[in-house]
CSV table of C-alpha atoms in Angstrom, one decimal:
chain,number,residue,atom,x,y,z
A,10,MET,CA,18.2,4.2,-5.9
A,11,ALA,CA,14.6,3.0,-6.0
A,12,ALA,CA,16.0,-0.5,-6.9
A,13,ALA,CA,18.6,-0.6,-4.1
A,14,ILE,CA,15.7,0.5,-1.5
A,15,LEU,CA,13.5,-2.2,-2.9
A,16,ARG,CA,16.0,-4.9,-2.7
A,17,ARG,CA,16.7,-4.1,1.1
A,18,ALA,CA,13.0,-3.5,1.9
A,19,ALA,CA,11.8,-7.0,0.0
A,20,ALA,CA,12.2,-9.3,3.0
A,21,ALA,CA,10.2,-7.3,5.2
A,22,ALA,CA,6.4,-8.0,5.9
A,23,PRO,CA,4.2,-5.1,6.3
A,24,ARG,CA,3.5,-5.1,10.0
A,25,VAL,CA,0.0,-3.8,11.7
A,26,ALA,CA,0.4,-0.9,14.4
A,27,PRO,CA,0.0,-2.3,17.7
A,28,LEU,CA,-2.4,-1.4,20.4
A,29,PRO,CA,-1.8,1.7,21.8
A,30,PRO,CA,-0.1,1.3,25.2
A,31,PRO,CA,-2.0,1.4,28.5
A,32,LEU,CA,-2.4,4.4,30.5
A,33,PRO,CA,-0.1,4.4,33.9
A,34,SER,CA,-2.1,3.6,37.1
A,35,ILE,CA,-2.0,7.4,37.8
A,36,LEU,CA,-4.8,7.9,35.3
A,37,THR,CA,-7.3,4.7,35.4
A,38,ARG,CA,-10.4,6.9,36.1
A,39,THR,CA,-12.7,5.7,34.0
A,40,VAL,CA,-13.4,9.1,32.3
A,41,SER,CA,-9.9,9.5,31.5
A,42,ASP,CA,-9.6,6.2,29.9
A,43,SER,CA,-12.3,6.6,27.7
A,44,THR,CA,-12.3,6.1,24.1
A,45,ALA,CA,-15.8,7.9,23.5
A,46,PRO,CA,-14.8,10.0,20.6
A,47,ILE,CA,-15.2,14.0,21.1
A,48,THR,CA,-15.3,16.5,18.3
A,49,VAL,CA,-12.5,19.4,18.4
A,50,GLU,CA,-12.0,21.8,15.9
A,51,THR,CA,-8.3,22.5,14.8
A,52,SER,CA,-6.7,25.8,15.8
A,53,VAL,CA,-6.5,27.4,12.1
A,54,PRO,CA,-7.7,26.2,9.0
A,55,PHE,CA,-5.8,24.4,6.6
A,56,ASN,CA,-4.6,26.7,3.4
A,57,SER,CA,-4.8,24.4,0.4
A,58,HIS,CA,-3.3,24.1,-3.2
A,59,LEU,CA,-4.8,22.6,-6.0
A,60,ILE,CA,-7.3,20.5,-3.7
A,61,ASP,CA,-10.2,21.0,-1.3
A,62,PRO,CA,-9.0,21.0,2.4
A,63,PRO,CA,-9.9,18.7,4.9
A,64,SER,CA,-12.5,19.5,7.6
A,65,ARG,CA,-11.2,21.6,10.6
A,66,SER,CA,-13.3,19.2,12.9
A,67,THR,CA,-11.7,16.4,14.3
A,68,THR,CA,-12.7,13.7,16.3
A,69,THR,CA,-10.7,12.6,19.3
A,70,SER,CA,-10.6,10.7,23.0
A,71,ALA,CA,-9.9,10.8,26.3
A,72,HIS,CA,-7.6,8.2,25.8
A,73,GLU,CA,-5.8,9.7,23.1
A,74,LEU,CA,-5.3,12.9,24.2
A,75,LEU,CA,-3.7,11.6,27.3
A,76,THR,CA,-1.4,9.2,25.3
A,77,PHE,CA,-0.4,12.7,23.1
A,78,TYR,CA,0.2,14.2,26.3
A,79,ARG,CA,2.4,11.5,27.8
A,80,THR,CA,4.3,10.8,24.4
A,81,MET,CA,5.4,14.4,23.9
A,82,SER,CA,6.0,14.8,27.3
A,83,LEU,CA,8.1,12.0,26.6
A,84,MET,CA,9.8,13.4,23.9
A,85,ARG,CA,10.5,16.7,25.6
A,86,ARG,CA,12.0,15.3,28.6
A,87,PHE,CA,14.2,12.9,26.5
A,88,GLU,CA,15.4,15.9,24.4
A,89,ILE,CA,16.1,18.3,27.5
A,90,SER,CA,18.0,15.1,28.8
A,91,ALA,CA,20.1,15.2,25.6
A,92,ASP,CA,21.2,18.4,26.1
A,93,SER,CA,22.5,17.9,29.5
A,94,LEU,CA,24.3,14.7,28.1
A,95,TYR,CA,25.9,16.4,25.5
A,96,LYS,CA,27.1,19.4,27.7
A,97,SER,CA,28.5,16.6,29.9
A,98,LYS,CA,30.3,15.5,26.9
A,99,LEU,CA,28.6,12.2,27.1
A,100,ILE,CA,27.4,12.7,23.5
A,101,ARG,CA,29.8,13.8,21.1
A,102,GLY,CA,29.5,15.0,17.2
A,103,PHE,CA,26.3,16.4,16.0
A,104,CYS,CA,23.1,16.9,17.9
A,105,HIS,CA,19.9,18.5,16.8
A,106,LEU,CA,17.2,18.4,19.5
A,107,TYR,CA,13.5,18.4,18.3
A,108,ASP,CA,11.6,20.0,21.4
A,109,GLY,CA,9.0,22.3,20.1
A,110,GLN,CA,7.9,20.1,17.2
A,111,GLU,CA,6.6,17.0,18.9
A,112,ALA,CA,3.4,17.5,17.4
A,113,VAL,CA,4.4,16.7,14.1
A,114,ALA,CA,5.9,13.3,15.0
A,115,VAL,CA,3.1,12.2,17.4
A,116,GLY,CA,0.3,13.6,15.1
A,117,MET,CA,1.4,11.9,12.2
A,118,GLU,CA,2.0,8.4,13.8
A,119,ALA,CA,-1.7,8.5,15.2
A,120,ALA,CA,-3.0,9.0,11.6
A,121,ILE,CA,-1.0,6.1,10.3
A,122,THR,CA,0.3,2.1,11.1
A,123,ARG,CA,3.7,0.9,11.3
A,124,ALA,CA,3.1,-0.8,7.8
A,125,ASP,CA,3.5,2.7,6.7
A,126,ALA,CA,7.3,4.1,6.1
A,127,ILE,CA,8.9,7.0,7.7
A,128,ILE,CA,12.3,8.9,6.3
A,129,THR,CA,13.7,11.9,7.9
A,130,ALA,CA,16.5,14.1,8.2
A,131,TYR,CA,18.9,14.5,10.9
A,132,ARG,CA,16.5,15.9,13.8
A,133,ASP,CA,15.3,12.8,14.3
A,134,HIS,CA,15.2,11.2,17.9
A,135,CYS,CA,11.6,11.9,18.2
A,136,ALA,CA,10.5,10.2,14.7
A,137,TYR,CA,12.2,7.3,16.4
A,138,LEU,CA,10.5,7.3,19.7
A,139,ALA,CA,7.0,7.9,17.9
A,140,ARG,CA,7.8,4.5,15.9
A,141,GLY,CA,8.0,2.7,19.2
A,142,GLY,CA,11.5,3.1,20.0
A,143,ASP,CA,12.9,2.3,23.4
A,144,PRO,CA,14.6,5.3,25.0
A,145,VAL,CA,17.4,3.4,26.5
A,146,SER,CA,18.2,2.4,22.8
A,147,ALA,CA,18.1,5.9,21.7
A,148,PHE,CA,20.0,7.4,24.4
A,149,ALA,CA,22.6,4.2,24.1
A,150,GLU,CA,23.1,5.6,20.5
A,151,LEU,CA,23.6,9.2,21.2
A,152,MET,CA,26.7,7.9,23.9
A,153,GLY,CA,28.1,5.5,20.8
A,154,ARG,CA,27.1,2.6,23.0
A,155,ARG,CA,27.1,-1.1,21.7
A,156,ASP,CA,23.1,-1.7,21.9
A,157,GLY,CA,22.1,1.5,20.5
A,158,CYS,CA,19.4,1.7,17.7
A,159,SER,CA,22.2,1.6,15.1
A,160,ARG,CA,24.9,-0.2,17.4
A,161,GLY,CA,26.4,2.9,18.3
A,162,LYS,CA,28.0,3.9,15.1
A,163,GLY,CA,25.2,6.0,13.9
A,164,GLY,CA,25.0,8.5,16.6
A,165,SER,CA,22.2,11.5,16.6
A,166,MET,CA,22.0,12.1,13.1
A,167,HIS,CA,21.6,8.1,11.8
A,168,PHE,CA,18.6,6.5,14.0
A,169,TYR,CA,17.0,3.9,12.6
A,170,LYS,CA,14.4,1.1,13.3
A,171,ARG,CA,13.7,-1.4,10.5
A,172,ASP,CA,11.2,-3.5,12.1
A,173,ALA,CA,8.8,-0.3,12.3
A,174,ASN,CA,9.7,0.8,8.9
A,175,PHE,CA,11.6,4.1,10.0
A,176,PHE,CA,14.2,4.3,7.5
A,177,GLY,CA,16.1,6.4,9.7
A,178,GLY,CA,17.6,10.0,10.1
A,179,HIS,CA,20.2,11.2,7.4
A,180,GLY,CA,23.0,13.7,7.9
A,181,ILE,CA,23.2,15.3,4.2
A,182,VAL,CA,20.6,18.2,4.0
A,183,GLY,CA,17.7,16.9,1.3
A,184,ALA,CA,19.6,13.6,0.5
A,185,GLN,CA,16.7,11.6,2.1
A,186,VAL,CA,14.0,12.9,-0.1
A,187,PRO,CA,14.8,10.8,-3.2
A,188,LEU,CA,15.3,7.9,-0.6
A,189,GLY,CA,11.7,8.4,0.5
A,190,CYS,CA,10.2,8.3,-3.0
A,191,GLY,CA,12.3,5.2,-3.6
A,192,ILE,CA,10.9,3.3,-0.9
A,193,ALA,CA,7.1,4.5,-2.0
A,194,PHE,CA,8.3,3.0,-5.4
A,195,ALA,CA,8.7,-0.2,-3.9
A,196,GLN,CA,5.3,0.0,-2.1
A,197,ARG,CA,3.6,0.7,-5.4
A,198,TYR,CA,5.7,-2.2,-7.1
A,199,ARG,CA,4.7,-4.4,-4.7
A,200,LYS,CA,0.9,-3.5,-4.3
A,201,GLU,CA,1.3,-3.2,-0.5
A,202,GLY,CA,-1.2,-0.3,0.1
A,203,THR,CA,1.1,1.8,2.5
A,204,VAL,CA,2.4,4.8,2.2
A,205,THR,CA,5.9,7.1,2.9
A,206,PHE,CA,6.2,9.8,4.9
A,207,ASP,CA,9.4,11.9,3.4
A,208,LEU,CA,10.3,14.7,5.9
A,209,TYR,CA,12.5,17.4,5.4
A,210,GLY,CA,13.1,21.2,6.7
A,211,ASP,CA,12.5,24.6,5.3
A,212,GLY,CA,16.2,24.4,4.9
A,213,ALA,CA,16.0,21.3,2.3
A,214,ALA,CA,13.4,23.3,0.4
A,215,ASN,CA,15.5,24.5,-2.1
A,216,GLN,CA,17.7,21.4,-2.9
A,217,GLY,CA,17.4,20.6,-6.5
A,218,GLN,CA,17.0,16.6,-5.6
A,219,LEU,CA,13.9,17.3,-4.0
A,220,PHE,CA,12.2,18.6,-7.2
A,221,GLU,CA,13.8,15.9,-9.3
A,222,ALA,CA,12.0,13.4,-6.8
A,223,LEU,CA,9.0,15.1,-6.7
A,224,ASN,CA,8.9,15.0,-10.8
A,225,MET,CA,9.2,11.6,-10.7
A,226,ALA,CA,7.0,10.9,-7.6
A,227,ALA,CA,4.1,12.7,-9.6
A,228,LEU,CA,5.1,10.7,-13.1
A,229,TRP,CA,4.9,7.5,-11.5
A,230,LYS,CA,1.9,8.1,-8.9
A,231,LEU,CA,4.3,7.1,-6.0
A,232,PRO,CA,2.3,7.1,-2.4
A,233,VAL,CA,4.5,9.4,-0.8
A,234,ILE,CA,3.6,12.5,1.1
A,235,LEU,CA,6.3,15.2,1.0
A,236,VAL,CA,6.4,16.4,4.6
A,237,CYS,CA,8.3,20.0,4.6
A,238,GLU,CA,8.8,20.5,8.8
A,239,ASN,CA,9.1,24.6,8.6
A,240,ASN,CA,10.7,25.7,11.7
A,241,HIS,CA,11.3,29.0,9.8
A,242,TYR,CA,15.3,28.6,10.0
A,243,GLY,CA,17.7,27.0,8.1
A,244,MET,CA,20.4,26.9,10.7
A,245,GLY,CA,20.6,30.6,11.3
A,246,THR,CA,19.3,32.0,8.3
A,247,ALA,CA,15.5,32.9,8.3
A,248,GLU,CA,13.1,31.3,5.4
A,249,TRP,CA,12.5,35.1,4.0
A,250,LYS,CA,16.1,35.2,3.4
A,251,ALA,CA,16.5,31.8,1.6
A,252,SER,CA,13.3,31.4,-0.4
A,253,LYS,CA,11.6,33.9,-2.6
A,254,SER,CA,8.3,32.5,-1.8
A,255,PRO,CA,8.4,30.6,1.4
A,256,ALA,CA,5.3,29.0,1.0
A,257,TYR,CA,6.6,25.7,0.6
A,258,TYR,CA,3.3,23.8,0.1
A,259,LYS,CA,2.8,25.5,-3.0
A,260,ARG,CA,6.1,24.5,-4.4
A,261,GLY,CA,4.7,21.7,-6.8
A,262,ASP,CA,2.9,23.2,-9.8
A,263,TYR,CA,1.5,19.9,-10.4
A,264,VAL,CA,1.1,18.3,-7.4
A,265,PRO,CA,-1.5,19.5,-4.5
A,266,GLY,CA,-0.2,20.9,-1.1
A,267,LEU,CA,-1.5,21.6,2.3
A,268,LYS,CA,-0.3,24.2,5.1
A,269,VAL,CA,-0.9,22.7,8.4
A,270,ASP,CA,-0.6,24.0,12.1
A,271,GLY,CA,2.3,21.8,13.1
A,272,MET,CA,2.0,22.7,16.7
A,273,ASP,CA,-1.5,21.4,17.0
A,274,VAL,CA,-1.3,17.7,17.0
A,275,LEU,CA,-5.0,16.9,16.2
A,276,ALA,CA,-4.4,19.2,13.3
A,277,VAL,CA,-1.5,17.1,11.9
A,278,LYS,CA,-3.2,14.1,12.8
A,279,GLN,CA,-6.2,15.2,10.1
A,280,ALA,CA,-3.8,16.3,7.8
A,281,CYS,CA,-1.9,13.1,7.8
A,282,LYS,CA,-5.1,10.8,7.6
A,283,PHE,CA,-6.0,13.2,4.8
A,284,ALA,CA,-2.7,13.0,2.7
A,285,LYS,CA,-2.3,9.2,3.2
A,286,ASP,CA,-6.0,8.4,1.7
A,287,HIS,CA,-5.0,11.3,-1.3
A,288,VAL,CA,-1.9,9.4,-2.5
A,289,LEU,CA,-2.8,5.9,-2.1
A,290,GLN,CA,-5.5,7.0,-5.1
A,291,ASN,CA,-3.9,10.5,-6.6
A,292,GLY,CA,0.0,10.3,-6.1
A,293,PRO,CA,2.1,12.9,-4.0
A,294,ILE,CA,1.2,15.8,-2.1
A,295,ILE,CA,3.1,18.1,-0.2
A,296,LEU,CA,2.3,18.8,3.4
A,297,GLU,CA,3.9,22.3,5.0
A,298,MET,CA,4.2,21.9,9.0
A,299,ASP,CA,4.3,25.5,10.5
A,300,THR,CA,6.3,24.5,13.3
A,301,TYR,CA,9.2,25.9,15.9
A,302,ARG,CA,12.3,24.7,17.3
A,303,TYR,CA,13.1,25.9,20.7
A,304,HIS,CA,16.6,25.0,20.8
A,305,GLY,CA,19.3,26.6,18.4
A,306,HIS,CA,19.9,24.5,15.0
A,307,SER,CA,22.1,22.1,17.0
A,308,MET,CA,24.2,22.0,20.3
A,309,SER,CA,26.8,24.7,18.9
A,310,ASP,CA,24.3,27.2,18.2
A,311,PRO,CA,23.0,28.8,20.9
A,312,GLY,CA,20.0,30.0,19.0
A,313,SER,CA,19.6,33.5,19.9
A,314,THR,CA,21.7,35.5,17.7
A,315,TYR,CA,19.6,35.1,14.5
A,316,ARG,CA,15.8,35.5,16.7
A,317,THR,CA,15.1,37.1,19.7
A,318,ARG,CA,14.3,35.4,23.1
A,319,ASP,CA,11.0,37.3,23.1
A,320,GLU,CA,10.0,35.2,20.1
A,321,ILE,CA,11.0,31.8,21.1
A,322,ALA,CA,9.0,32.8,24.4
A,323,GLY,CA,5.9,34.1,22.8
A,324,ILE,CA,6.1,31.0,20.8
A,325,ARG,CA,6.1,28.9,24.1
A,326,GLN,CA,3.5,31.1,25.6
A,327,GLU,CA,0.9,30.9,22.9
A,328,ARG,CA,1.5,27.7,20.5
A,329,ASP,CA,3.5,25.1,22.7
A,330,PRO,CA,1.8,21.7,21.6
A,331,ILE,CA,1.9,20.4,24.9
A,332,GLU,CA,0.4,22.7,26.6
A,333,ARG,CA,-2.6,23.0,23.9
A,334,VAL,CA,-3.1,19.4,24.9
A,335,ARG,CA,-3.0,19.9,28.5
A,336,LYS,CA,-5.5,22.7,28.2
A,337,LEU,CA,-7.9,20.3,25.9
A,338,ILE,CA,-7.6,17.6,28.7
A,339,LEU,CA,-8.5,19.9,31.7
A,340,SER,CA,-11.0,21.7,29.9
A,341,HIS,CA,-13.1,18.2,29.1
A,342,ASP,CA,-12.1,17.0,32.8
A,343,PHE,CA,-10.4,13.9,31.5
A,344,ALA,CA,-7.7,14.5,34.3
A,345,THR,CA,-6.7,16.8,36.7
A,346,ALA,CA,-3.5,19.3,37.0
A,347,GLN,CA,-2.3,17.3,39.6
A,348,GLU,CA,-2.8,13.8,37.9
A,349,LEU,CA,-0.8,15.6,34.9
A,350,LYS,CA,1.9,16.4,37.0
A,351,ASP,CA,1.8,12.9,38.5
A,352,MET,CA,2.5,11.8,35.0
A,353,GLU,CA,5.4,14.4,34.1
A,354,LYS,CA,7.1,12.9,37.6
A,355,ASP,CA,6.7,9.4,36.2
A,356,ILE,CA,8.1,10.6,32.9
A,357,ARG,CA,11.1,11.9,34.3
A,358,LYS,CA,11.8,8.7,36.3
A,359,GLN,CA,11.5,6.8,33.1
A,360,VAL,CA,14.2,8.8,31.3
A,361,ASP,CA,16.3,8.9,34.1
A,362,ALA,CA,16.2,5.4,34.3
A,363,ALA,CA,16.7,5.0,30.6
A,364,ILE,CA,20.1,7.1,30.9
A,365,ALA,CA,21.4,5.0,33.9
A,366,LYS,CA,20.9,1.8,32.1
A,367,ALA,CA,22.6,3.5,28.5
A,368,LYS,CA,25.7,4.5,30.3
A,369,GLU,CA,26.3,0.8,31.9
A,370,ILE,CA,26.5,-0.3,28.2
A,371,PRO,CA,29.9,-1.1,27.0
A,372,MET,CA,31.1,0.6,23.6
A,373,PRO,CA,31.1,-1.4,20.1
A,374,ASP,CA,34.1,-3.7,19.6
A,375,ALA,CA,36.6,-2.4,17.4
A,376,SER,CA,35.6,-5.3,15.2
A,377,GLU,CA,32.4,-3.6,14.2
A,378,LEU,CA,34.4,-0.5,12.6
A,379,PHE,CA,34.0,-1.8,9.2
A,380,THR,CA,30.9,-4.0,9.5
A,381,ASN,CA,27.6,-3.0,7.4
A,382,VAL,CA,29.9,-1.1,5.0
A,383,TYR,CA,29.3,-3.5,2.0
A,384,VAL,CA,26.2,-5.2,1.2
A,385,ASN,CA,26.1,-8.9,2.3
A,386,ASP,CA,29.5,-8.7,3.2
A,387,CYS,CA,30.8,-9.1,-0.2
A,388,GLY,CA,34.0,-6.6,0.9
A,389,LEU,CA,36.6,-6.8,3.6
A,390,GLU,CA,38.5,-4.0,5.2
A,391,SER,CA,41.3,-4.2,7.8
A,392,PHE,CA,44.0,-2.2,9.2
A,393,GLY,CA,47.5,-2.7,8.0
A,394,VAL,CA,50.3,-3.7,10.3
A,395,ASP,CA,51.0,0.3,11.1
A,396,ARG,CA,47.2,0.7,11.9
A,397,LYS,CA,47.4,3.9,9.4
A,398,VAL,CA,46.7,1.8,5.8
A,399,VAL,CA,43.3,0.5,5.7
A,400,ARG,CA,43.3,-2.6,3.1
A,401,THR,CA,40.2,-3.2,1.1
A,402,VAL,CA,39.4,-6.2,-0.6
A,403,LEU,CA,36.6,-6.4,-3.2
A,404,PRO,CA,35.7,-9.9,-4.9
């Protein structure tokens, strides 16, 4: 599998992360756009296993905090809109939403470059957006349109952006973890000096293939960070019902780990920066992101049969990642409450415009049905005369 990943990745040269986008015109005050550093302490200390934890003190700036706020607010609005599109039957099949977990995607991206790789499971919309994905292409993919990020054939669970080293969402629980280690193998083999962030959920943490991949990663000192996004429920099963020990950052007897407040974007950034430096010298590390999803497991899950509405409301009130950044911005006078409201209105317009544009994109042509099935077009498939039998021709 590592060899296959290596062949597919060989043609692409590492890319340098682009400069952060300019802030919108409503936020052009000198103080708001400042990159002067300020020091902020993370919400809680890092818990560590077989390694000394990073400092709780992290640096940020007005520009970075406002960028975080805008990006996470865009993700939140995107997912809420996807909920509406699904209920309107414009999105079919599976759909897993990420609202509540935005700090993981945004904080991780802030610590790395686009030359580093990311691979994740099926809750992948916001990872794609964090890698610079276009909301129009994202909505088009959700609605099965031709110009979607996977040409309308992947759907919600299979977003992909090769030019940003985003190796996608994967629909099989835990299956992406060995693939991520294969990407890291390629990076080490080519001496790139880059790393792979290999994401999975607490529902995948007991998969045998995860431990097999972790063993090989440790044996070969691969530059891979295994990131467990622990939202505490695997489908409708609470972590304590599925795992004898839900301390997922301690799962590697021979691999160090950190437990991170995954609802604190600055803590995520600090941990991911620390982890990247570690794995380039020492091999793999496990990051357990303590986070929470507001929606159910998928759109078919109301999310309220195995947890109470009071539990969800309590997390929103006390730990919401966007609200935390909002409070930081206001407390340092980097923007006013009205300016943040104006930003949110601008985001709503951006998302609505992206949906309208995506709706105009046609569906894929029938000839696309069998493309990208075989490597380098070495196989050919077509319908039989009765339109029921599929013929396969291999060399």
